[in-house]
Short mmCIF file of C-alpha atoms and ligand atoms in Angstrom, two decimals:
data_model
loop_
_atom_site.label_atom_id
_atom_site.label_comp_id
_atom_site.label_asym_id
_atom_site.label_seq_id
_atom_site.Cartn_x
_atom_site.Cartn_y
_atom_site.Cartn_z
CA MET A 15 50.26 -7.99 -79.49
CA THR A 16 47.92 -5.03 -79.49
CA THR A 17 49.24 -1.57 -78.72
CA PRO A 18 48.11 -0.06 -75.44
CA SER A 19 45.32 2.26 -76.49
CA ASP A 20 41.92 3.37 -75.39
CA TRP A 21 38.97 1.26 -76.36
CA ARG A 22 37.62 2.62 -79.61
CA GLY A 23 37.21 1.76 -83.26
CA THR A 24 35.90 -1.46 -84.64
CA ALA A 25 37.59 -3.87 -82.27
CA PRO A 26 35.32 -6.08 -80.15
CA ARG A 27 34.13 -4.50 -76.92
CA PRO A 28 34.43 -6.98 -74.05
CA ARG A 29 31.92 -6.67 -71.22
CA LEU A 30 34.10 -6.48 -68.12
CA ALA A 31 33.42 -7.58 -64.56
CA ILE A 32 35.78 -6.03 -62.03
CA LEU A 33 36.55 -7.58 -58.64
CA ALA A 34 38.00 -4.99 -56.30
CA SER A 35 38.57 -4.27 -52.62
CA GLY A 36 40.66 -1.11 -52.70
CA ARG A 37 40.68 2.45 -53.95
CA GLY A 38 39.29 1.57 -57.37
CA THR A 39 41.63 3.74 -59.43
CA ASN A 40 42.10 0.99 -62.03
CA LEU A 41 38.31 0.70 -62.31
CA ARG A 42 38.07 4.48 -62.77
CA ASN A 43 40.79 4.37 -65.41
CA LEU A 44 38.93 1.68 -67.38
CA LEU A 45 35.70 3.68 -67.19
CA GLU A 46 37.45 6.82 -68.39
CA ARG A 47 38.87 4.88 -71.32
CA GLY A 48 35.39 3.78 -72.36
CA TYR A 49 35.40 0.10 -71.41
CA PRO A 50 31.91 -1.29 -70.82
CA ILE A 51 31.71 -2.41 -67.18
CA ALA A 52 29.00 -5.04 -66.72
CA ALA A 53 29.62 -5.58 -63.03
CA VAL A 54 31.70 -4.62 -60.04
CA ALA A 55 31.96 -7.16 -57.22
CA THR A 56 33.51 -6.28 -53.90
CA ASN A 57 34.03 -7.82 -50.49
CA ARG A 58 34.41 -4.29 -49.07
CA PRO A 59 31.28 -2.15 -49.49
CA SER A 60 33.10 0.85 -48.00
CA SER A 61 35.97 0.69 -50.51
CA GLY A 62 36.79 3.36 -53.06
CA ALA A 63 36.01 0.83 -55.79
CA ALA A 64 32.44 0.39 -54.49
CA ALA A 65 32.09 4.19 -54.36
CA VAL A 66 33.22 4.49 -58.00
CA ALA A 67 30.64 1.85 -59.00
CA ARG A 68 27.85 3.71 -57.17
CA GLU A 69 28.95 7.05 -58.61
CA HIS A 70 28.66 5.62 -62.14
CA GLY A 71 25.50 3.60 -61.52
CA LEU A 72 27.28 0.31 -62.30
CA PRO A 73 25.80 -3.02 -61.18
CA LEU A 74 27.49 -3.52 -57.80
CA GLY A 75 27.59 -6.84 -55.97
CA GLU A 76 28.52 -6.47 -52.30
CA PHE A 77 29.84 -9.62 -50.66
CA PRO A 78 31.38 -8.75 -47.29
CA GLN A 79 32.31 -11.83 -45.27
CA SER A 80 30.16 -10.55 -42.38
CA ARG A 81 26.96 -11.25 -44.38
CA PHE A 82 27.79 -14.93 -44.91
CA PRO A 83 28.25 -17.81 -42.47
CA THR A 84 31.31 -19.17 -44.29
CA ALA A 85 33.85 -18.06 -46.88
CA ALA A 86 32.61 -20.84 -49.18
CA GLU A 87 29.06 -19.45 -49.06
CA ARG A 88 30.29 -15.94 -49.77
CA ASP A 89 32.35 -17.17 -52.72
CA ALA A 90 29.43 -19.19 -54.09
CA ALA A 91 27.07 -16.19 -53.87
CA MET A 92 29.60 -13.97 -55.63
CA LEU A 93 30.09 -16.52 -58.41
CA ARG A 94 26.31 -16.87 -58.92
CA TRP A 95 25.95 -13.11 -59.14
CA LEU A 96 28.88 -12.72 -61.50
CA ARG A 97 27.57 -15.40 -63.86
CA GLY A 98 24.26 -13.54 -63.94
CA GLN A 99 25.99 -10.39 -65.21
CA SER A 100 27.44 -12.34 -68.20
CA PRO A 101 30.83 -10.65 -68.41
CA GLU A 102 33.17 -11.66 -71.17
CA ILE A 103 36.33 -10.85 -69.22
CA VAL A 104 36.78 -10.74 -65.44
CA VAL A 105 39.45 -8.43 -64.02
CA LEU A 106 40.88 -8.69 -60.52
CA ALA A 107 41.88 -5.09 -59.87
CA GLY A 108 42.98 -4.97 -56.27
CA TYR A 109 40.83 -7.84 -54.99
CA ASP A 110 42.31 -8.84 -51.65
CA ARG A 111 41.09 -12.44 -51.44
CA ILE A 112 42.34 -15.56 -53.17
CA VAL A 113 39.84 -16.32 -55.87
CA PRO A 114 38.20 -19.73 -55.37
CA ALA A 115 38.96 -22.50 -57.87
CA GLU A 116 35.27 -22.63 -58.93
CA LEU A 117 35.45 -19.02 -60.09
CA VAL A 118 38.73 -19.60 -61.93
CA ARG A 119 37.16 -22.59 -63.71
CA ALA A 120 33.92 -20.75 -64.49
CA PHE A 121 35.85 -18.02 -66.34
CA ALA A 122 38.90 -20.05 -67.40
CA GLY A 123 41.14 -18.20 -69.83
CA ARG A 124 39.27 -14.94 -69.35
CA ILE A 125 40.24 -13.74 -65.89
CA LEU A 126 43.06 -11.22 -65.56
CA ASN A 127 44.87 -10.05 -62.45
CA ILE A 128 47.00 -6.96 -62.02
CA HIS A 129 49.84 -7.33 -59.52
CA PRO A 130 52.22 -4.56 -58.43
CA SER A 131 55.52 -6.34 -59.06
CA LEU A 132 57.43 -7.92 -61.89
CA LEU A 133 56.17 -11.46 -61.38
CA PRO A 134 57.41 -14.00 -60.49
CA ALA A 135 59.17 -11.65 -58.04
CA PHE A 136 57.19 -10.73 -54.92
CA ALA A 137 54.22 -12.97 -55.68
CA GLY A 138 51.52 -14.12 -53.34
CA GLY A 139 50.91 -11.18 -51.04
CA MET A 140 49.19 -7.83 -50.77
CA ASP A 141 52.48 -6.08 -49.91
CA ALA A 142 54.51 -6.54 -53.09
CA VAL A 143 55.54 -2.87 -53.15
CA GLU A 144 56.84 -3.00 -49.56
CA GLN A 145 58.57 -6.31 -50.31
CA ALA A 146 60.42 -4.77 -53.26
CA LEU A 147 61.58 -1.86 -51.09
CA ARG A 148 62.73 -4.21 -48.32
CA ALA A 149 64.59 -6.43 -50.79
CA GLY A 150 66.58 -3.43 -52.06
CA VAL A 151 65.94 -4.20 -55.73
CA LYS A 152 66.54 -1.35 -58.16
CA ILE A 153 63.67 -2.14 -60.50
CA THR A 154 60.19 -3.37 -59.79
CA GLY A 155 56.97 -2.79 -61.72
CA CYS A 156 53.64 -4.41 -62.46
CA THR A 157 52.29 -7.44 -64.26
CA VAL A 158 48.98 -8.41 -65.83
CA HIS A 159 48.54 -12.16 -66.07
CA LEU A 160 45.83 -14.71 -66.70
CA VAL A 161 44.50 -16.15 -63.45
CA THR A 162 44.98 -19.85 -62.89
CA GLU A 163 44.49 -21.90 -59.76
CA ASP A 164 48.10 -21.16 -58.73
CA VAL A 165 48.21 -17.72 -57.09
CA ASP A 166 50.03 -15.04 -59.17
CA ALA A 167 51.46 -17.70 -61.48
CA GLY A 168 49.31 -17.67 -64.65
CA PRO A 169 50.61 -16.74 -68.12
CA ILE A 170 51.90 -13.16 -68.27
CA LEU A 171 50.28 -10.83 -70.82
CA GLN A 172 51.87 -7.48 -70.00
CA GLN A 173 54.61 -6.15 -67.74
CA ALA A 174 56.13 -2.74 -67.11
CA GLY A 175 59.30 -1.99 -65.19
CA VAL A 176 59.53 0.92 -62.73
CA PRO A 177 62.86 2.06 -61.24
CA ILE A 178 63.12 2.39 -57.47
CA LEU A 179 64.51 5.82 -56.67
CA ASP A 180 66.51 6.98 -53.66
CA GLY A 181 64.12 8.09 -50.95
CA ASP A 182 61.15 6.15 -52.37
CA THR A 183 58.47 5.18 -49.86
CA ALA A 184 55.78 2.57 -50.46
CA LEU A 185 53.47 5.46 -51.30
CA THR A 186 55.68 7.21 -53.88
CA LEU A 187 56.75 3.95 -55.48
CA HIS A 188 53.19 2.59 -55.65
CA ALA A 189 52.02 5.82 -57.30
CA ARG A 190 54.60 5.39 -60.10
CA ILE A 191 53.71 1.70 -60.45
CA GLN A 192 50.03 2.58 -60.73
CA ALA A 193 50.72 5.04 -63.55
CA GLU A 194 52.05 2.01 -65.47
CA GLU A 195 49.11 -0.13 -64.37
CA TYR A 196 46.73 2.33 -66.03
CA ARG A 197 48.57 1.67 -69.30
CA ILE A 198 49.18 -2.10 -69.20
CA LEU A 199 45.80 -3.25 -67.85
CA PRO A 200 43.91 -1.81 -70.86
CA ALA A 201 46.63 -3.21 -73.14
CA ALA A 202 46.19 -6.69 -71.66
CA ILE A 203 42.40 -6.49 -71.93
CA ASN A 204 42.70 -5.47 -75.59
CA GLU A 205 45.14 -8.30 -76.21
CA LEU A 206 42.91 -10.91 -74.61
CA ALA A 207 39.76 -9.61 -76.33
CA ALA A 208 41.51 -9.64 -79.71
CA ALA A 209 42.79 -13.19 -79.15
CA ARG A 210 39.31 -14.35 -78.15
CA ALA A 211 37.71 -12.67 -81.19
CA GLU A 212 40.24 -14.31 -83.49
CA LEU A 213 39.61 -17.70 -81.93
CA SER A 214 35.86 -17.40 -82.24
CA GLU A 215 36.20 -16.30 -85.90
CA ARG A 216 38.36 -19.33 -86.64
CA THR A 217 35.98 -21.73 -84.94
CA SER A 218 32.73 -20.28 -86.33
C1 GRF B 324 46.99 -2.18 -57.64
O1 GRF B 324 48.26 -1.68 -57.29
C2 GRF B 324 47.07 -3.60 -58.09
O2 GRF B 324 48.28 -3.91 -58.71
C3 GRF B 324 46.96 -4.36 -56.79
O3 GRF B 324 46.01 -3.63 -56.03
C4 GRF B 324 46.07 -2.25 -56.42
C5 GRF B 324 44.67 -1.81 -56.75
O4 GRF B 324 44.63 -0.44 -56.94
N1 GRF B 324 46.55 -5.73 -57.02
P1 GRF B 324 43.27 0.34 -57.17
O5 GRF B 324 42.30 -0.09 -56.11
O6 GRF B 324 42.80 0.01 -58.55
O7 GRF B 324 43.65 1.78 -57.04
#
């Protein structure tokens, strides 16, 4: 296990591709921590994540469904573009579509997803924070896991618990969960990059 830290020192620097549809605060956090971002792909050109990519001059692939006749064609175009950017690790940071099996296979073992619950609780939707509030649980949190073809069910790399406080709304609770996301997503990336470096040393 690596400690959650910023990216510095002699450790390998993974080129990241980020898939995002939302505000892009995880993307911003990774940039601020010095991670090299090789690509940002989005299905929502008007999202905060796309704005962060433009602001930082990052390669931005825009794949809104409206530009493609079918979802399969959109997914295929996104995969082609992503391959062309040669990322080492792909991160789903608020991507609101199920990732197609072809993409999972193309980057097998090197795609991470961040989900705002303690998986396997509240898996499979975009409303995990609301679900936790509705269920009346006292603790929720966030999880970073490897992406497999089963949604939200791949091996877990990092988790952080967040207590639900009296009077919490989806907004206040999500803000506290995100503070933990900014810590565990870099930690999971470091962990995966270190494991991959060790493997390639052993096999070279
Ligand atoms: C995060 O809460 C993440 O867990 C979920 O989508 C949100 C993305 O946040 N999958 P942001 O766009 O990085 O701010």
